[in-house]
Amino acid sequence: QDTAPKNSAKKKKAKKEKASQPKAVDTDAKPTTSKPAEPSAAQDKDAAAKQARRKRHGIDDSDDEMEIDETAPPAKKEKKSLLGRMPQDAEALKRTLFIGNLTIQCITDRKVYSELKTLCSSHGTIKAIRFRSIAFSELLPRKIAFIRGKFHSERQVCNAYVEYADEDSAKKALVLNGTQFQEKHIRADLANNDKAHDMKRSVFVGNLDFAAEEEDLWRHFGSCGAVENVRIIRDSKTNLGKGFAYVQFVDRSSVALALKLNGAEVNSRKLRVQRGSEKAIKEKQRTVTTPDSITRALEGTRSVKGDKPSNKKRRTARSRSFAEKRLNTASDSRKPARTPARGAPRGRGKPKARA
């Protein structure tokens, strides 16, 4: 019984001595390399999500020591908005150039857009380019229709506002007026130019096709002389033509030649070419003297010319017959009085009978 505990104590002591001795290293043996464990599907998903978060926050993969704040909002990338309005700031208007009759490919084709940017940047540094007067095929909000590319098939031109860094660059870019870009004569002018058309060097063109473009009139009136600009009056909502336009020439003598093209056909429509100003045309439309317009004036409404009469001079009528009666009396007063026949009494009343 006493020998059993002694043997167990000896065995424990031998194990401790063996563990304390250094192990012999076999130099001839080949080192064994342990293969890393393959990542599971869950680990791959977590790694992909982590990398996506790093990209969303704008962190480079080489910056391993940078910490990511999950609560911070993601960094917003600056997007170039091609759709916009004319600048409202007075200082921005001075350095903004208006370009008309541009092809719609400036929006749909990146190559054409880069060509336009290169053409405009040759005169100075450009801050932004905004496109305007775009006709869409569906009645959607402009931004949604612009993103979806719902452009009108019959309206292949648009306008643009090019904002330069300084005012001098915008003035230098005025030389682009009348030049051809993508086989179209462009119109260049300052955005803050409030000067009206010079009607002495312009002609009014009526009976124009609604789908007509500025290039059609450039080619039609190009034989009369150098054309400075063409302006088709368009609807503010649909951006389609209203049926009339103005063509301004460089030389005043070209107007006489343009008037000879009255009745010529463009897009199967006979044009009406005449000399006149916008004010004269409006006055002509206002001063049409018809019986209805005269009766409206007599019944107390505004006069034909559009000026508001005073309360003292305002005339009222109880019925339409009163207005017609006033018209008849006005016409009778203009007739010459009849001269009495020879021998007829000149006094008023009936002649007295002789006894």
Coordinates of C-alpha atoms in Angstrom, one line a residue:
Q1 CA 0.0 0.0 0.0
D2 CA 2.9 2.4 0.7
T3 CA 4.6 1.7 -2.6
A4 CA 1.6 2.9 -4.8
P5 CA 1.8 6.6 -3.8
K6 CA 5.6 6.6 -4.2
N7 CA 5.4 5.3 -7.8
S8 CA 2.8 8.0 -8.7
A9 CA 5.0 10.7 -7.3
K10 CA 8.0 9.4 -9.3
K11 CA 5.9 9.4 -12.5
K12 CA 4.8 13.0 -11.9
K13 CA 8.4 14.1 -11.3
A14 CA 9.6 12.4 -14.5
K15 CA 7.0 14.2 -16.6
K16 CA 8.0 17.6 -15.2
E17 CA 11.7 17.0 -16.0
K18 CA 10.8 15.8 -19.5
A19 CA 8.7 18.9 -20.2
S20 CA 11.4 21.3 -19.0
Q21 CA 14.0 19.8 -21.4
P22 CA 14.3 21.6 -24.8
K23 CA 13.0 19.6 -27.8
A24 CA 15.4 18.5 -30.5
V25 CA 14.9 20.2 -33.8
D26 CA 15.2 18.0 -37.0
T27 CA 16.9 20.2 -39.6
D28 CA 16.4 17.6 -42.4
A29 CA 12.6 17.7 -41.9
K30 CA 10.6 19.8 -44.3
P31 CA 8.6 22.6 -42.8
T32 CA 4.9 22.1 -42.8
T33 CA 2.8 25.0 -43.9
S34 CA -0.8 25.2 -42.7
K35 CA -3.4 26.2 -45.2
P36 CA -5.5 29.2 -44.2
A37 CA -9.2 28.5 -43.7
E38 CA -11.4 29.5 -46.6
P39 CA -13.6 32.4 -45.8
S40 CA -17.3 31.6 -45.5
A41 CA -20.1 33.2 -47.5
A42 CA -21.0 35.4 -44.5
Q43 CA -17.5 36.7 -44.2
D44 CA -17.4 37.5 -48.0
K45 CA -20.7 39.4 -47.6
D46 CA -19.4 41.4 -44.6
A47 CA -16.1 42.3 -46.5
A48 CA -18.1 43.5 -49.5
A49 CA -20.3 45.6 -47.4
K50 CA -17.3 47.1 -45.6
Q51 CA -15.6 48.0 -48.9
A52 CA -18.8 49.6 -50.2
R53 CA -19.0 51.7 -47.1
R54 CA -15.4 52.8 -47.6
K55 CA -16.1 53.9 -51.2
R56 CA -19.4 55.6 -50.2
H57 CA -17.5 57.7 -47.6
G58 CA -14.7 58.5 -50.1
I59 CA -11.9 56.5 -48.3
D60 CA -9.1 55.0 -50.3
D61 CA -8.3 51.3 -49.8
S62 CA -4.7 52.1 -49.0
D63 CA -5.8 54.0 -45.9
D64 CA -6.1 51.0 -43.6
E65 CA -5.6 52.9 -40.4
M66 CA -8.4 55.4 -41.1
E67 CA -11.5 54.8 -39.1
I68 CA -15.0 55.0 -40.7
D69 CA -17.7 56.8 -38.9
E70 CA -20.9 54.9 -39.7
T71 CA -23.1 57.8 -38.5
A72 CA -21.6 60.4 -40.8
P73 CA -23.5 61.1 -44.0
P74 CA -21.9 59.9 -47.2
A75 CA -19.9 62.4 -49.2
K76 CA -22.0 63.9 -52.1
K77 CA -20.5 63.9 -55.5
E78 CA -20.8 67.1 -57.5
K79 CA -23.2 66.5 -60.4
K80 CA -23.1 68.7 -63.5
S81 CA -26.7 69.8 -64.2
L82 CA -27.2 70.5 -67.9
L83 CA -30.8 71.7 -67.5
G84 CA -31.2 75.2 -66.1
R85 CA -32.5 78.7 -66.5
M86 CA -30.9 82.0 -67.2
P87 CA -28.9 83.3 -64.2
Q88 CA -30.9 85.8 -62.1
D89 CA -27.9 87.5 -60.6
A90 CA -27.0 90.8 -62.3
E91 CA -23.2 90.1 -62.1
A92 CA -23.6 86.6 -63.5
L93 CA -25.7 88.0 -66.4
K94 CA -22.9 90.2 -67.5
R95 CA -20.5 87.3 -68.0
T96 CA -23.2 84.9 -69.5
L97 CA -23.5 84.3 -73.2
F98 CA -26.7 83.2 -74.9
I99 CA -26.4 80.8 -77.8
G100 CA -29.4 79.9 -79.9
N101 CA -30.1 77.4 -82.7
L102 CA -28.0 74.6 -81.2
T103 CA -28.6 71.0 -82.2
I104 CA -30.2 68.7 -79.6
Q105 CA -27.2 66.4 -80.0
C106 CA -25.3 68.8 -77.6
I107 CA -27.3 67.1 -74.9
T108 CA -27.7 63.5 -76.1
D109 CA -24.1 63.1 -77.5
R110 CA -21.1 63.6 -75.3
K111 CA -18.8 64.1 -78.2
V112 CA -20.9 67.0 -79.6
Y113 CA -21.1 68.5 -76.1
S114 CA -17.3 68.4 -75.7
E115 CA -17.0 70.1 -79.1
L116 CA -19.3 72.9 -78.0
K117 CA -17.4 73.3 -74.8
T118 CA -14.1 73.4 -76.6
L119 CA -15.5 76.1 -79.0
C120 CA -16.7 78.3 -76.2
S121 CA -13.6 77.8 -74.0
S122 CA -11.4 79.2 -76.7
H123 CA -12.5 82.6 -75.6
G124 CA -12.2 82.2 -71.8
T125 CA -12.7 80.0 -68.8
I126 CA -16.2 78.4 -68.6
K127 CA -17.9 78.0 -65.2
A128 CA -21.1 76.3 -66.4
I129 CA -23.3 75.5 -69.4
R130 CA -27.0 75.3 -69.1
F131 CA -29.5 74.2 -71.9
R132 CA -32.9 75.8 -72.3
S133 CA -35.9 75.9 -74.7
I134 CA -36.1 72.1 -75.0
A135 CA -39.3 70.6 -76.4
F136 CA -40.4 67.3 -74.8
S137 CA -42.7 64.7 -76.3
E138 CA -44.6 64.0 -73.0
L139 CA -46.3 66.2 -70.5
L140 CA -43.9 65.4 -67.6
P141 CA -42.0 67.7 -65.3
R142 CA -39.0 69.1 -67.2
K143 CA -36.4 67.5 -65.0
I144 CA -38.0 64.0 -65.3
A145 CA -38.5 64.4 -69.0
F146 CA -34.9 65.6 -69.4
I147 CA -33.5 62.6 -67.5
R148 CA -35.6 60.1 -69.4
G149 CA -34.7 61.7 -72.7
K150 CA -38.2 62.4 -73.9
F151 CA -37.3 64.9 -76.5
H152 CA -39.7 66.0 -79.2
S153 CA -39.0 64.5 -82.6
E154 CA -40.0 67.6 -84.6
R155 CA -37.9 70.0 -82.5
Q156 CA -34.2 69.2 -83.0
V157 CA -32.7 72.5 -81.7
C158 CA -32.3 74.2 -78.3
N159 CA -30.7 77.2 -76.6
A160 CA -27.9 77.4 -74.1
Y161 CA -26.5 79.8 -71.5
V162 CA -22.7 79.7 -71.2
E163 CA -21.4 81.3 -68.0
Y164 CA -17.8 82.6 -68.1
A165 CA -15.5 83.4 -65.3
D166 CA -15.2 87.1 -66.3
E167 CA -17.2 89.6 -68.4
D168 CA -14.4 90.1 -71.0
S169 CA -14.5 86.5 -72.0
A170 CA -18.3 86.7 -72.7
K171 CA -17.8 89.8 -74.9
K172 CA -15.0 88.1 -76.8
A173 CA -17.3 85.1 -77.5
L174 CA -19.7 87.4 -79.4
V175 CA -17.7 86.6 -82.5
L176 CA -19.4 83.2 -82.6
N177 CA -22.6 84.9 -83.8
G178 CA -23.5 83.6 -87.3
T179 CA -20.9 80.8 -87.3
Q180 CA -21.8 77.3 -88.2
F181 CA -21.8 74.5 -85.6
Q182 CA -22.9 71.1 -86.6
E183 CA -24.3 72.5 -89.9
K184 CA -26.4 75.1 -88.1
H185 CA -25.9 78.9 -87.9
I186 CA -25.8 79.7 -84.2
R187 CA -27.0 83.0 -82.6
A188 CA -24.7 84.4 -79.9
D189 CA -25.6 87.4 -77.7
L190 CA -25.1 88.6 -74.2
A191 CA -27.7 87.3 -71.7
N192 CA -28.3 90.8 -70.3
N193 CA -28.8 92.4 -73.7
D194 CA -32.3 94.0 -73.5
K195 CA -32.1 95.9 -76.8
A196 CA -35.0 95.2 -79.1
H197 CA -34.8 94.1 -82.7
D198 CA -33.6 96.8 -85.1
M199 CA -36.7 96.9 -87.2
K200 CA -35.1 99.0 -89.9
R201 CA -32.9 96.1 -90.7
S202 CA -35.5 93.4 -90.1
V203 CA -38.5 91.8 -91.8
F204 CA -41.5 90.1 -90.4
V205 CA -42.2 86.6 -91.7
G206 CA -45.7 85.2 -91.3
N207 CA -47.6 82.0 -92.2
L208 CA -44.6 80.0 -91.0
D209 CA -44.9 76.3 -90.3
F210 CA -45.1 75.5 -86.5
A211 CA -42.4 72.9 -86.9
A212 CA -40.0 75.2 -88.9
E213 CA -36.6 75.9 -87.5
E214 CA -34.3 78.9 -87.6
E215 CA -32.0 77.1 -90.1
D216 CA -34.7 77.1 -92.7
L217 CA -35.0 80.9 -92.6
W218 CA -31.2 81.3 -92.6
R219 CA -31.0 79.4 -95.9
H220 CA -34.1 81.0 -97.4
F221 CA -33.0 84.6 -96.8
G222 CA -29.3 84.0 -97.2
S223 CA -29.5 85.1 -100.9
C224 CA -30.7 88.6 -99.9
G225 CA -27.6 89.4 -97.9
A226 CA -25.7 88.6 -94.7
V227 CA -28.2 87.5 -92.0
E228 CA -27.3 88.7 -88.5
N229 CA -29.9 86.6 -86.5
V230 CA -33.2 84.8 -86.9
R231 CA -35.8 84.8 -84.1
I232 CA -38.8 82.5 -84.3
I233 CA -41.4 83.3 -81.7
R234 CA -42.2 80.2 -79.7
D235 CA -44.6 79.0 -77.1
S236 CA -43.3 79.2 -73.6
K237 CA -44.7 75.8 -72.5
T238 CA -44.3 73.6 -75.6
N239 CA -41.3 75.5 -77.2
L240 CA -42.9 75.1 -80.6
G241 CA -43.3 77.9 -83.1
K242 CA -46.3 80.2 -83.1
G243 CA -46.2 80.7 -86.9
F244 CA -44.2 83.9 -87.3
A245 CA -40.6 85.1 -87.0
Y246 CA -38.2 88.0 -87.5
V247 CA -35.1 88.0 -89.7
Q248 CA -32.5 90.7 -89.0
F249 CA -29.8 91.5 -91.6
V250 CA -26.4 93.1 -91.3
D251 CA -27.1 95.7 -94.0
R252 CA -30.3 97.7 -94.3
S253 CA -30.3 97.4 -98.1
S254 CA -31.0 93.6 -97.7
V255 CA -34.5 94.3 -96.5
A256 CA -35.7 95.5 -100.0
L257 CA -34.5 92.2 -101.5
A258 CA -36.1 90.2 -98.7
L259 CA -39.5 91.8 -99.5
K260 CA -39.4 90.4 -103.0
L261 CA -39.6 86.9 -101.4
N262 CA -43.1 87.5 -100.3
G263 CA -45.2 84.5 -101.3
A264 CA -42.2 82.1 -101.7
E265 CA -42.7 78.6 -100.2
V266 CA -40.9 77.2 -97.2
N267 CA -41.9 73.7 -96.1
S268 CA -44.9 73.8 -98.5
R269 CA -46.2 77.1 -97.0
K270 CA -46.3 80.5 -98.7
L271 CA -44.5 83.0 -96.5
R272 CA -45.9 86.5 -95.9
V273 CA -42.9 88.9 -95.8
Q274 CA -43.5 92.5 -94.9
R275 CA -41.7 95.4 -93.4
G276 CA -43.0 96.4 -90.0
S277 CA -42.3 96.6 -86.3
E278 CA -43.9 94.7 -83.4
K279 CA -45.5 97.9 -82.2
A280 CA -47.1 98.7 -85.5
I281 CA -48.5 95.2 -85.8
K282 CA -50.0 95.4 -82.3
E283 CA -51.5 98.8 -83.0
K284 CA -53.0 97.4 -86.2
Q285 CA -54.6 94.6 -84.4
R286 CA -56.0 96.9 -81.7
T287 CA -57.4 99.7 -83.9
V288 CA -59.6 97.5 -86.0
T289 CA -62.9 99.5 -86.0
T290 CA -65.8 97.0 -86.0
P291 CA -69.4 97.7 -84.8
D292 CA -68.8 95.3 -81.9
S293 CA -65.7 97.1 -80.7
I294 CA -67.5 100.5 -81.0
T295 CA -70.5 99.2 -79.0
R296 CA -68.2 97.8 -76.3
A297 CA -66.6 101.2 -76.0
L298 CA -70.0 102.9 -75.7
E299 CA -71.2 100.4 -73.2
G300 CA -68.6 101.4 -70.7
T301 CA -65.7 99.0 -71.4
R302 CA -62.2 100.1 -72.2
S303 CA -61.6 101.9 -75.4
V304 CA -60.2 100.3 -78.5
K305 CA -56.6 101.6 -77.9
G306 CA -56.5 100.1 -74.5
D307 CA -56.4 103.3 -72.3
K308 CA -58.6 103.4 -69.3
P309 CA -61.1 106.2 -69.4
S310 CA -61.9 108.3 -66.4
N311 CA -65.1 108.0 -64.4
K312 CA -66.5 111.3 -65.7
K313 CA -65.9 110.3 -69.3
R314 CA -67.1 106.7 -68.9
R315 CA -70.3 106.2 -70.9
T316 CA -72.9 103.6 -70.0
A317 CA -75.8 102.2 -71.9
R318 CA -78.8 100.4 -70.8
S319 CA -79.1 98.1 -73.8
R320 CA -77.4 97.3 -77.1
S321 CA -80.1 99.2 -79.0
F322 CA -78.9 102.4 -77.3
A323 CA -75.4 101.8 -78.7
E324 CA -76.8 101.2 -82.2
K325 CA -78.8 104.3 -82.0
R326 CA -75.8 106.4 -81.2
L327 CA -74.0 104.9 -84.2
N328 CA -76.9 105.7 -86.5
T329 CA -77.0 109.3 -85.3
A330 CA -73.3 109.7 -85.7
S331 CA -73.5 108.5 -89.3
D332 CA -76.5 110.8 -90.1
S333 CA -74.7 113.9 -88.7
R334 CA -71.9 113.5 -91.3
K335 CA -74.4 113.7 -94.3
P336 CA -74.7 117.1 -95.9
A337 CA -77.9 119.1 -95.3
R338 CA -80.4 119.3 -98.2
T339 CA -80.9 122.7 -99.8
P340 CA -84.6 123.7 -100.1
A341 CA -86.1 124.0 -103.6
R342 CA -86.8 127.4 -105.2
G343 CA -90.0 128.9 -104.0
A344 CA -90.1 126.7 -100.9
P345 CA -90.4 128.5 -97.6
R346 CA -87.1 128.7 -95.6
G347 CA -88.7 129.1 -92.2
R348 CA -89.6 126.3 -89.9
G349 CA -93.1 124.9 -89.8
K350 CA -95.7 124.6 -92.4
P351 CA -96.4 127.6 -94.8
K352 CA -99.5 129.6 -94.0
A353 CA -102.5 129.4 -96.4
R354 CA -103.4 132.5 -98.3
A355 CA -106.8 134.0 -97.8

